[in-house]
């Protein structure tokens, strides 16, 4: 019974509220001190599906996520500079060539000749030890000399590589 009374009361007061509460007369806007022109205009549209674009213009700076420090033990003037700051380079591309590399080139040539000589000597001693003309100690010495010459060649190649800086 109580529910019926509540529903009936709500139905009875709803039209009265609509008439007096939302009237367009000289009511609430003028009473509150507002002019009719100050009241915002409200427009109602039916909802529809559309793309929303939200953009924001900002200022800022760019910082590289990965940086590379390049260094070499070679000294001398820069012979050629093939890349500048901001250029896009590929891995292994030549960036810089340092002058005064003639000594390193000469050392590399000498190391190649020494390795070739030690290799020929090693082959000759292996043949002589195999035939019994020389003791086995000579073969050990020849192998050690060959390994030393090979190590010197590798070091000379690295030294020549110090005069050319490549992109990591």
Short mmCIF file of N, CA, C and O in Angstrom, two decimals, residues 30-158:
data_model
loop_
_atom_site.label_atom_id
_atom_site.label_comp_id
_atom_site.label_asym_id
_atom_site.label_seq_id
_atom_site.Cartn_x
_atom_site.Cartn_y
_atom_site.Cartn_z
N UNK A 30 16.13 35.68 -13.46
CA UNK A 30 16.11 37.09 -13.09
C UNK A 30 16.19 37.25 -11.58
O UNK A 30 16.71 38.22 -11.07
N UNK A 31 15.64 36.30 -10.84
CA UNK A 31 15.70 36.36 -9.39
C UNK A 31 17.13 36.21 -8.89
O UNK A 31 17.52 36.77 -7.91
N UNK A 32 17.94 35.41 -9.57
CA UNK A 32 19.32 35.17 -9.15
C UNK A 32 20.24 36.30 -9.60
O UNK A 32 21.43 36.24 -9.40
N UNK A 33 19.76 37.29 -10.28
CA UNK A 33 20.56 38.41 -10.70
C UNK A 33 21.19 38.22 -12.07
O UNK A 33 22.05 38.98 -12.46
N UNK A 34 20.81 37.21 -12.79
CA UNK A 34 21.36 36.97 -14.11
C UNK A 34 20.43 37.53 -15.17
O UNK A 34 19.21 37.53 -15.01
N UNK A 35 21.02 37.97 -16.24
CA UNK A 35 20.23 38.42 -17.37
C UNK A 35 19.98 37.22 -18.27
O UNK A 35 20.70 36.24 -18.22
N UNK A 36 19.00 37.36 -19.14
CA UNK A 36 18.68 36.28 -20.05
C UNK A 36 19.84 35.97 -21.01
O UNK A 36 20.07 34.84 -21.39
N UNK A 37 20.62 36.98 -21.36
CA UNK A 37 21.73 36.79 -22.30
C UNK A 37 22.90 36.05 -21.65
O UNK A 37 23.76 35.52 -22.34
N UNK A 38 23.00 36.03 -20.32
CA UNK A 38 24.08 35.34 -19.62
C UNK A 38 23.85 33.84 -19.52
O UNK A 38 24.77 33.10 -19.21
N UNK A 39 22.66 33.40 -19.73
CA UNK A 39 22.35 31.98 -19.61
C UNK A 39 22.89 31.28 -20.86
O UNK A 39 22.59 31.68 -21.98
N UNK A 40 23.69 30.23 -20.67
CA UNK A 40 24.27 29.54 -21.84
C UNK A 40 23.21 28.81 -22.64
O UNK A 40 22.25 28.27 -22.10
N UNK A 41 23.42 28.80 -23.95
CA UNK A 41 22.53 28.10 -24.86
C UNK A 41 22.96 26.64 -24.92
O UNK A 41 24.13 26.34 -25.09
N UNK A 42 22.05 25.74 -24.77
CA UNK A 42 22.35 24.31 -24.77
C UNK A 42 21.69 23.69 -25.99
O UNK A 42 20.51 23.91 -26.25
N UNK A 43 22.48 22.91 -26.73
CA UNK A 43 21.95 22.25 -27.91
C UNK A 43 22.12 20.74 -27.70
O UNK A 43 23.17 20.28 -27.24
N UNK A 44 21.15 19.98 -28.04
CA UNK A 44 21.17 18.54 -27.86
C UNK A 44 21.25 17.90 -29.24
O UNK A 44 20.53 18.28 -30.16
N UNK A 45 22.17 16.92 -29.38
CA UNK A 45 22.29 16.17 -30.62
C UNK A 45 22.25 14.70 -30.30
O UNK A 45 22.58 14.27 -29.19
N UNK A 46 21.91 13.93 -31.30
CA UNK A 46 21.88 12.49 -31.13
C UNK A 46 23.32 11.97 -31.19
O UNK A 46 24.13 12.43 -32.00
N UNK A 47 23.66 11.02 -30.33
CA UNK A 47 25.00 10.45 -30.30
C UNK A 47 25.26 9.63 -31.55
O UNK A 47 24.38 8.94 -32.05
N UNK A 48 26.50 9.71 -32.07
CA UNK A 48 26.87 8.91 -33.24
C UNK A 48 28.33 8.48 -33.09
O UNK A 48 29.11 9.11 -32.37
N UNK A 49 28.71 7.46 -33.79
CA UNK A 49 30.06 6.93 -33.74
C UNK A 49 30.92 7.71 -34.73
O UNK A 49 30.57 7.84 -35.91
N UNK A 50 32.05 8.23 -34.25
CA UNK A 50 32.98 8.99 -35.10
C UNK A 50 34.38 8.88 -34.52
O UNK A 50 34.55 8.56 -33.34
N UNK A 51 35.37 9.14 -35.35
CA UNK A 51 36.75 9.11 -34.89
C UNK A 51 37.04 10.35 -34.06
O UNK A 51 36.57 11.44 -34.36
N UNK A 52 37.83 10.15 -33.00
CA UNK A 52 38.20 11.26 -32.14
C UNK A 52 39.69 11.52 -32.35
O UNK A 52 40.51 10.61 -32.29
N UNK A 53 40.03 12.74 -32.63
CA UNK A 53 41.42 13.12 -32.83
C UNK A 53 41.84 14.03 -31.69
O UNK A 53 41.25 15.08 -31.47
N UNK A 54 42.87 13.60 -30.97
CA UNK A 54 43.36 14.37 -29.85
C UNK A 54 44.83 14.68 -30.11
O UNK A 54 45.67 13.78 -30.10
N UNK A 55 45.17 15.91 -30.40
CA UNK A 55 46.56 16.29 -30.66
C UNK A 55 47.00 17.33 -29.65
O UNK A 55 46.19 18.07 -29.10
N UNK A 56 48.32 17.35 -29.43
CA UNK A 56 48.89 18.29 -28.49
C UNK A 56 50.22 18.77 -29.06
O UNK A 56 51.04 17.96 -29.50
N UNK A 57 50.44 20.06 -29.11
CA UNK A 57 51.69 20.61 -29.58
C UNK A 57 52.56 20.93 -28.37
O UNK A 57 52.16 21.66 -27.48
N UNK A 58 53.78 20.35 -28.37
CA UNK A 58 54.70 20.53 -27.25
C UNK A 58 56.08 20.89 -27.78
O UNK A 58 56.41 20.60 -28.93
N UNK A 59 56.89 21.48 -26.97
CA UNK A 59 58.28 21.71 -27.30
C UNK A 59 59.13 20.82 -26.42
O UNK A 59 58.73 20.46 -25.31
N UNK A 60 60.29 20.45 -26.92
CA UNK A 60 61.15 19.58 -26.14
C UNK A 60 62.45 19.33 -26.85
O UNK A 60 62.75 19.95 -27.88
N UNK A 61 63.22 18.44 -26.34
CA UNK A 61 64.51 18.08 -26.92
C UNK A 61 64.58 16.59 -27.18
O UNK A 61 63.81 15.81 -26.63
N UNK A 62 65.52 16.20 -28.03
CA UNK A 62 65.71 14.80 -28.37
C UNK A 62 67.06 14.36 -27.83
O UNK A 62 68.07 15.04 -28.03
N UNK A 63 67.07 13.22 -27.16
CA UNK A 63 68.29 12.66 -26.62
C UNK A 63 68.44 11.25 -27.19
O UNK A 63 67.49 10.47 -27.18
N UNK A 64 69.62 10.95 -27.68
CA UNK A 64 69.87 9.63 -28.26
C UNK A 64 69.78 8.55 -27.18
O UNK A 64 70.24 8.74 -26.06
N UNK A 65 69.18 7.42 -27.52
CA UNK A 65 69.08 6.32 -26.55
C UNK A 65 70.38 5.53 -26.50
O UNK A 65 70.69 4.92 -25.49
N UNK A 66 71.15 5.55 -27.58
CA UNK A 66 72.43 4.85 -27.62
C UNK A 66 73.46 5.79 -28.20
O UNK A 66 73.23 6.40 -29.24
N UNK A 67 74.58 5.94 -27.52
CA UNK A 67 75.67 6.75 -28.04
C UNK A 67 76.92 5.90 -28.14
O UNK A 67 77.06 4.90 -27.42
N UNK A 68 77.79 6.26 -29.05
CA UNK A 68 79.03 5.50 -29.23
C UNK A 68 80.21 6.45 -29.06
O UNK A 68 80.21 7.55 -29.60
N UNK A 69 81.17 6.03 -28.29
CA UNK A 69 82.40 6.80 -28.14
C UNK A 69 83.46 6.11 -28.98
O UNK A 69 83.67 4.90 -28.86
N UNK A 70 84.08 6.87 -29.82
CA UNK A 70 85.10 6.32 -30.69
C UNK A 70 86.46 6.84 -30.27
O UNK A 70 86.63 8.03 -30.00
N UNK A 71 87.44 5.95 -30.22
CA UNK A 71 88.79 6.34 -29.82
C UNK A 71 89.78 5.43 -30.52
O UNK A 71 89.43 4.33 -30.98
N UNK A 72 91.00 5.88 -30.61
CA UNK A 72 92.06 5.09 -31.22
C UNK A 72 93.38 5.44 -30.54
O UNK A 72 93.53 6.53 -29.98
N UNK A 73 94.31 4.53 -30.62
CA UNK A 73 95.63 4.80 -30.05
C UNK A 73 96.55 5.44 -31.09
O UNK A 73 97.64 5.88 -30.76
N UNK A 74 96.10 5.52 -32.33
CA UNK A 74 96.91 6.12 -33.40
C UNK A 74 96.93 7.63 -33.26
O UNK A 74 95.96 8.24 -32.84
N UNK A 75 98.06 8.21 -33.62
CA UNK A 75 98.21 9.66 -33.57
C UNK A 75 98.54 10.18 -34.95
O UNK A 75 99.18 9.49 -35.75
N UNK A 76 98.08 11.39 -35.21
CA UNK A 76 98.41 12.02 -36.48
C UNK A 76 97.28 12.90 -36.94
O UNK A 76 96.21 12.95 -36.34
N UNK A 77 97.55 13.62 -38.03
CA UNK A 77 96.51 14.51 -38.55
C UNK A 77 95.39 13.71 -39.23
O UNK A 77 95.60 12.59 -39.67
N UNK A 78 94.22 14.31 -39.30
CA UNK A 78 93.09 13.66 -39.97
C UNK A 78 93.28 13.80 -41.47
O UNK A 78 93.38 14.90 -42.00
N UNK A 79 93.36 12.68 -42.14
CA UNK A 79 93.55 12.68 -43.59
C UNK A 79 92.22 12.88 -44.30
O UNK A 79 92.13 13.64 -45.25
N UNK A 80 91.19 12.19 -43.83
CA UNK A 80 89.87 12.39 -44.43
C UNK A 80 88.79 12.14 -43.39
O UNK A 80 88.92 11.26 -42.55
N UNK A 81 87.75 12.94 -43.50
CA UNK A 81 86.60 12.85 -42.61
C UNK A 81 85.40 12.57 -43.49
O UNK A 81 85.00 13.41 -44.28
N UNK A 82 84.84 11.37 -43.37
CA UNK A 82 83.80 10.95 -44.30
C UNK A 82 82.39 11.08 -43.74
O UNK A 82 81.43 10.83 -44.44
N UNK A 83 82.25 11.47 -42.48
CA UNK A 83 80.93 11.63 -41.88
C UNK A 83 80.95 12.83 -40.94
O UNK A 83 81.97 13.13 -40.33
N UNK A 84 79.84 13.48 -40.85
CA UNK A 84 79.69 14.64 -39.96
C UNK A 84 78.63 14.32 -38.91
O UNK A 84 77.87 13.37 -39.05
N UNK A 85 78.54 15.16 -37.90
CA UNK A 85 77.56 14.97 -36.84
C UNK A 85 76.15 15.01 -37.44
O UNK A 85 75.81 15.89 -38.21
N UNK A 86 75.36 14.01 -37.09
CA UNK A 86 73.99 13.94 -37.57
C UNK A 86 73.82 13.08 -38.82
O UNK A 86 72.70 12.76 -39.19
N UNK A 87 74.93 12.70 -39.49
CA UNK A 87 74.82 11.85 -40.67
C UNK A 87 74.40 10.45 -40.28
O UNK A 87 74.75 9.95 -39.20
N UNK A 88 73.66 9.80 -41.15
CA UNK A 88 73.28 8.41 -40.95
C UNK A 88 74.39 7.55 -41.55
O UNK A 88 74.76 7.73 -42.71
N UNK A 89 74.94 6.64 -40.76
CA UNK A 89 76.00 5.76 -41.23
C UNK A 89 75.63 4.31 -40.95
O UNK A 89 74.85 4.02 -40.06
N UNK A 90 76.18 3.44 -41.73
CA UNK A 90 75.94 2.00 -41.54
C UNK A 90 77.09 1.40 -40.74
O UNK A 90 78.19 1.94 -40.71
N UNK A 91 76.82 0.27 -40.14
CA UNK A 91 77.82 -0.43 -39.35
C UNK A 91 79.01 -0.78 -40.24
O UNK A 91 78.85 -1.31 -41.33
N UNK A 92 80.21 -0.45 -39.78
CA UNK A 92 81.42 -0.76 -40.51
C UNK A 92 81.85 0.31 -41.52
O UNK A 92 82.91 0.21 -42.11
N UNK A 93 81.04 1.35 -41.70
CA UNK A 93 81.38 2.41 -42.65
C UNK A 93 82.56 3.22 -42.11
O UNK A 93 82.68 3.47 -40.92
N UNK A 94 83.47 3.62 -43.00
CA UNK A 94 84.63 4.42 -42.61
C UNK A 94 84.17 5.83 -42.27
O UNK A 94 83.50 6.49 -43.05
N UNK A 95 84.53 6.27 -41.07
CA UNK A 95 84.17 7.60 -40.61
C UNK A 95 85.33 8.58 -40.72
O UNK A 95 85.15 9.74 -41.06
N UNK A 96 86.54 8.08 -40.42
CA UNK A 96 87.69 8.95 -40.30
C UNK A 96 88.96 8.17 -40.63
O UNK A 96 89.09 7.01 -40.26
N UNK A 97 89.88 8.81 -41.33
CA UNK A 97 91.18 8.20 -41.63
C UNK A 97 92.25 9.13 -41.09
O UNK A 97 92.25 10.33 -41.38
N UNK A 98 93.17 8.57 -40.30
CA UNK A 98 94.25 9.35 -39.68
C UNK A 98 95.50 9.18 -40.52
O UNK A 98 95.83 8.07 -40.95
N UNK A 99 96.23 10.28 -40.73
CA UNK A 99 97.48 10.25 -41.48
C UNK A 99 98.60 9.61 -40.67
O UNK A 99 98.40 9.13 -39.55
N UNK A 100 99.78 9.61 -41.20
CA UNK A 100 100.98 9.02 -40.58
C UNK A 100 100.82 7.53 -40.36
O UNK A 100 101.25 6.98 -39.35
N UNK A 101 100.22 6.86 -41.29
CA UNK A 101 100.05 5.42 -41.17
C UNK A 101 101.07 4.63 -41.99
O UNK A 101 101.00 3.41 -42.08
N UNK A 102 102.03 5.34 -42.57
CA UNK A 102 103.04 4.66 -43.39
C UNK A 102 103.86 3.66 -42.57
O UNK A 102 104.18 2.57 -43.04
N UNK A 103 104.20 4.03 -41.32
CA UNK A 103 104.97 3.12 -40.46
C UNK A 103 104.17 1.86 -40.16
O UNK A 103 104.72 0.74 -40.16
N UNK A 104 102.89 2.00 -39.94
CA UNK A 104 102.05 0.83 -39.66
C UNK A 104 101.94 -0.04 -40.91
O UNK A 104 101.97 -1.27 -40.81
N UNK A 105 101.82 0.59 -42.07
CA UNK A 105 101.76 -0.19 -43.33
C UNK A 105 103.06 -0.94 -43.55
O UNK A 105 103.06 -2.10 -43.98
N UNK A 106 104.18 -0.29 -43.27
CA UNK A 106 105.49 -0.95 -43.43
C UNK A 106 105.63 -2.11 -42.46
O UNK A 106 106.15 -3.18 -42.83
N UNK A 107 105.20 -1.93 -41.23
CA UNK A 107 105.27 -3.01 -40.24
C UNK A 107 104.39 -4.18 -40.66
O UNK A 107 104.76 -5.35 -40.46
N UNK A 108 103.25 -3.89 -41.25
CA UNK A 108 102.36 -4.95 -41.72
C UNK A 108 103.01 -5.73 -42.86
O UNK A 108 102.97 -6.97 -42.88
N UNK A 109 103.62 -5.02 -43.79
CA UNK A 109 104.30 -5.68 -44.92
C UNK A 109 105.45 -6.55 -44.41
O UNK A 109 105.60 -7.71 -44.84
N UNK A 110 106.21 -6.04 -43.46
CA UNK A 110 107.33 -6.81 -42.89
C UNK A 110 106.81 -8.04 -42.15
O UNK A 110 107.40 -9.14 -42.25
N UNK A 111 105.74 -7.91 -41.42
CA UNK A 111 105.18 -9.05 -40.68
C UNK A 111 104.67 -10.11 -41.64
O UNK A 111 104.82 -11.32 -41.37
N UNK A 112 104.07 -9.71 -42.75
CA UNK A 112 103.63 -10.70 -43.75
C UNK A 112 104.82 -11.45 -44.34
O UNK A 112 104.75 -12.68 -44.54
N UNK A 113 105.89 -10.73 -44.65
CA UNK A 113 107.09 -11.38 -45.20
C UNK A 113 107.71 -12.32 -44.19
O UNK A 113 108.14 -13.44 -44.54
N UNK A 114 107.78 -11.90 -42.91
CA UNK A 114 108.34 -12.76 -41.86
C UNK A 114 107.50 -14.02 -41.71
O UNK A 114 108.05 -15.13 -41.55
N UNK A 115 106.18 -13.90 -41.74
CA UNK A 115 105.31 -15.07 -41.61
C UNK A 115 105.52 -16.02 -42.78
O UNK A 115 105.60 -17.24 -42.60
N UNK A 116 105.63 -15.48 -43.99
CA UNK A 116 105.86 -16.31 -45.17
C UNK A 116 107.19 -17.05 -45.05
O UNK A 116 107.28 -18.25 -45.35
N UNK A 117 108.23 -16.34 -44.61
CA UNK A 117 109.56 -16.96 -44.43
C UNK A 117 109.52 -18.05 -43.37
O UNK A 117 110.06 -19.15 -43.57
N UNK A 118 108.87 -17.79 -42.24
CA UNK A 118 108.78 -18.79 -41.17
C UNK A 118 107.96 -20.00 -41.60
O UNK A 118 108.26 -21.13 -41.20
N UNK A 119 106.93 -19.79 -42.42
CA UNK A 119 106.12 -20.90 -42.91
C UNK A 119 106.96 -21.80 -43.83
O UNK A 119 106.90 -23.03 -43.71
N UNK A 120 107.74 -21.20 -44.72
CA UNK A 120 108.61 -21.99 -45.61
C UNK A 120 109.66 -22.75 -44.81
O UNK A 120 109.96 -23.92 -45.08
N UNK A 121 110.24 -22.08 -43.80
CA UNK A 121 111.25 -22.71 -42.96
C UNK A 121 110.64 -23.87 -42.17
O UNK A 121 111.26 -24.93 -42.01
N UNK A 122 109.40 -23.67 -41.66
CA UNK A 122 108.72 -24.73 -40.92
C UNK A 122 108.50 -25.95 -41.81
O UNK A 122 108.74 -27.09 -41.38
N UNK A 123 108.08 -25.75 -43.05
CA UNK A 123 107.87 -26.87 -43.98
C UNK A 123 109.18 -27.61 -44.25
O UNK A 123 109.21 -28.85 -44.26
N UNK A 124 110.25 -26.85 -44.44
CA UNK A 124 111.55 -27.47 -44.72
C UNK A 124 112.03 -28.27 -43.51
O UNK A 124 112.51 -29.42 -43.65
N UNK A 125 111.89 -27.74 -42.32
CA UNK A 125 112.35 -28.44 -41.11
C UNK A 125 111.47 -29.67 -40.85
O UNK A 125 111.98 -30.72 -40.42
N UNK A 126 110.15 -29.56 -41.11
CA UNK A 126 109.28 -30.74 -40.96
C UNK A 126 109.76 -31.86 -41.87
O UNK A 126 109.78 -33.04 -41.47
N UNK A 127 110.13 -31.53 -43.09
CA UNK A 127 110.61 -32.55 -44.04
C UNK A 127 111.93 -33.15 -43.56
O UNK A 127 112.13 -34.38 -43.63
N UNK A 128 112.84 -32.30 -43.06
CA UNK A 128 114.15 -32.80 -42.59
C UNK A 128 114.01 -33.63 -41.32
O UNK A 128 114.70 -34.64 -41.15
N UNK A 129 113.13 -33.22 -40.40
CA UNK A 129 112.91 -34.00 -39.18
C UNK A 129 112.23 -35.31 -39.54
O UNK A 129 112.54 -36.38 -38.98
N UNK A 130 111.33 -35.28 -40.51
CA UNK A 130 110.64 -36.50 -40.95
C UNK A 130 111.60 -37.50 -41.56
O UNK A 130 111.45 -38.72 -41.41
N UNK A 131 112.63 -37.02 -42.22
CA UNK A 131 113.62 -37.93 -42.84
C UNK A 131 114.71 -38.32 -41.87
O UNK A 131 115.56 -39.17 -42.16
N UNK A 132 114.76 -37.67 -40.69
CA UNK A 132 115.74 -38.01 -39.67
C UNK A 132 117.02 -37.20 -39.78
O UNK A 132 117.98 -37.47 -39.07
N UNK A 133 117.10 -36.21 -40.64
CA UNK A 133 118.30 -35.41 -40.81
C UNK A 133 118.48 -34.39 -39.69
O UNK A 133 119.61 -33.99 -39.41
N UNK A 134 117.40 -33.98 -39.04
CA UNK A 134 117.47 -33.01 -37.95
C UNK A 134 116.73 -33.58 -36.72
O UNK A 134 115.77 -34.34 -36.87
N UNK A 135 117.16 -33.16 -35.52
CA UNK A 135 116.46 -33.63 -34.33
C UNK A 135 115.09 -32.93 -34.18
O UNK A 135 114.85 -31.87 -34.75
N UNK A 136 114.19 -33.50 -33.39
CA UNK A 136 112.83 -32.99 -33.18
C UNK A 136 112.80 -31.62 -32.51
O UNK A 136 111.82 -30.88 -32.63
N UNK A 137 113.89 -31.27 -31.79
CA UNK A 137 113.95 -29.96 -31.15
C UNK A 137 113.89 -28.83 -32.18
O UNK A 137 113.30 -27.77 -31.92
N UNK A 138 114.48 -29.04 -33.31
CA UNK A 138 114.46 -28.02 -34.37
C UNK A 138 113.04 -27.76 -34.86
O UNK A 138 112.70 -26.63 -35.19
N UNK A 139 112.23 -28.81 -34.90
CA UNK A 139 110.84 -28.66 -35.32
C UNK A 139 110.06 -27.83 -34.30
O UNK A 139 109.26 -26.97 -34.67
N UNK A 140 110.32 -28.06 -33.02
CA UNK A 140 109.65 -27.27 -31.98
C UNK A 140 110.02 -25.79 -32.09
O UNK A 140 109.17 -24.91 -31.95
N UNK A 141 111.31 -25.52 -32.35
CA UNK A 141 111.76 -24.13 -32.52
C UNK A 141 111.10 -23.49 -33.73
O UNK A 141 110.68 -22.34 -33.68
N UNK A 142 111.02 -24.23 -34.81
CA UNK A 142 110.42 -23.70 -36.05
C UNK A 142 108.94 -23.40 -35.84
O UNK A 142 108.43 -22.37 -36.31
N UNK A 143 108.23 -24.26 -35.11
CA UNK A 143 106.81 -24.02 -34.82
C UNK A 143 106.63 -22.78 -33.95
O UNK A 143 105.71 -21.98 -34.15
N UNK A 144 107.51 -22.61 -32.95
CA UNK A 144 107.44 -21.44 -32.07
C UNK A 144 107.72 -20.16 -32.87
O UNK A 144 107.04 -19.13 -32.68
N UNK A 145 108.70 -20.20 -33.76
CA UNK A 145 109.01 -19.04 -34.60
C UNK A 145 107.83 -18.70 -35.52
O UNK A 145 107.53 -17.52 -35.74
N UNK A 146 107.18 -19.72 -36.05
CA UNK A 146 106.02 -19.50 -36.92
C UNK A 146 104.87 -18.86 -36.13
O UNK A 146 104.24 -17.92 -36.60
N UNK A 147 104.62 -19.37 -34.92
CA UNK A 147 103.54 -18.81 -34.08
C UNK A 147 103.84 -17.36 -33.70
O UNK A 147 102.94 -16.51 -33.69
N UNK A 148 105.12 -17.06 -33.43
CA UNK A 148 105.51 -15.69 -33.08
C UNK A 148 105.30 -14.76 -34.29
O UNK A 148 104.79 -13.64 -34.15
N UNK A 149 105.68 -15.22 -35.48
CA UNK A 149 105.49 -14.41 -36.69
C UNK A 149 104.01 -14.18 -36.97
O UNK A 149 103.61 -13.09 -37.41
N UNK A 150 103.18 -15.19 -36.71
CA UNK A 150 101.73 -15.05 -36.91
C UNK A 150 101.16 -14.01 -35.94
O UNK A 150 100.34 -13.18 -36.32
N UNK A 151 101.62 -14.04 -34.69
CA UNK A 151 101.16 -13.07 -33.68
C UNK A 151 101.60 -11.65 -34.07
O UNK A 151 100.83 -10.69 -33.90
N UNK A 152 102.80 -11.51 -34.60
CA UNK A 152 103.27 -10.18 -35.02
C UNK A 152 102.45 -9.66 -36.20
O UNK A 152 102.18 -8.46 -36.29
N UNK A 153 102.03 -10.55 -37.08
CA UNK A 153 101.19 -10.14 -38.21
C UNK A 153 99.83 -9.65 -37.70
O UNK A 153 99.33 -8.61 -38.15
N UNK A 154 99.25 -10.38 -36.76
CA UNK A 154 97.96 -9.96 -36.19
C UNK A 154 98.09 -8.59 -35.51
O UNK A 154 97.25 -7.71 -35.68
N UNK A 155 99.17 -8.39 -34.76
CA UNK A 155 99.39 -7.10 -34.10
C UNK A 155 99.57 -5.98 -35.12
O UNK A 155 99.04 -4.88 -34.95
N UNK A 156 100.30 -6.24 -36.19
CA UNK A 156 100.50 -5.23 -37.23
C UNK A 156 99.18 -4.89 -37.93
O UNK A 156 98.91 -3.73 -38.25
N UNK A 157 98.32 -5.91 -38.14
CA UNK A 157 97.01 -5.66 -38.75
C UNK A 157 96.14 -4.79 -37.84
O UNK A 157 95.44 -3.89 -38.30
N UNK A 158 96.20 -5.03 -36.54
CA UNK A 158 95.45 -4.22 -35.59
C UNK A 158 95.96 -2.78 -35.57
O UNK A 158 95.18 -1.84 -35.48
#
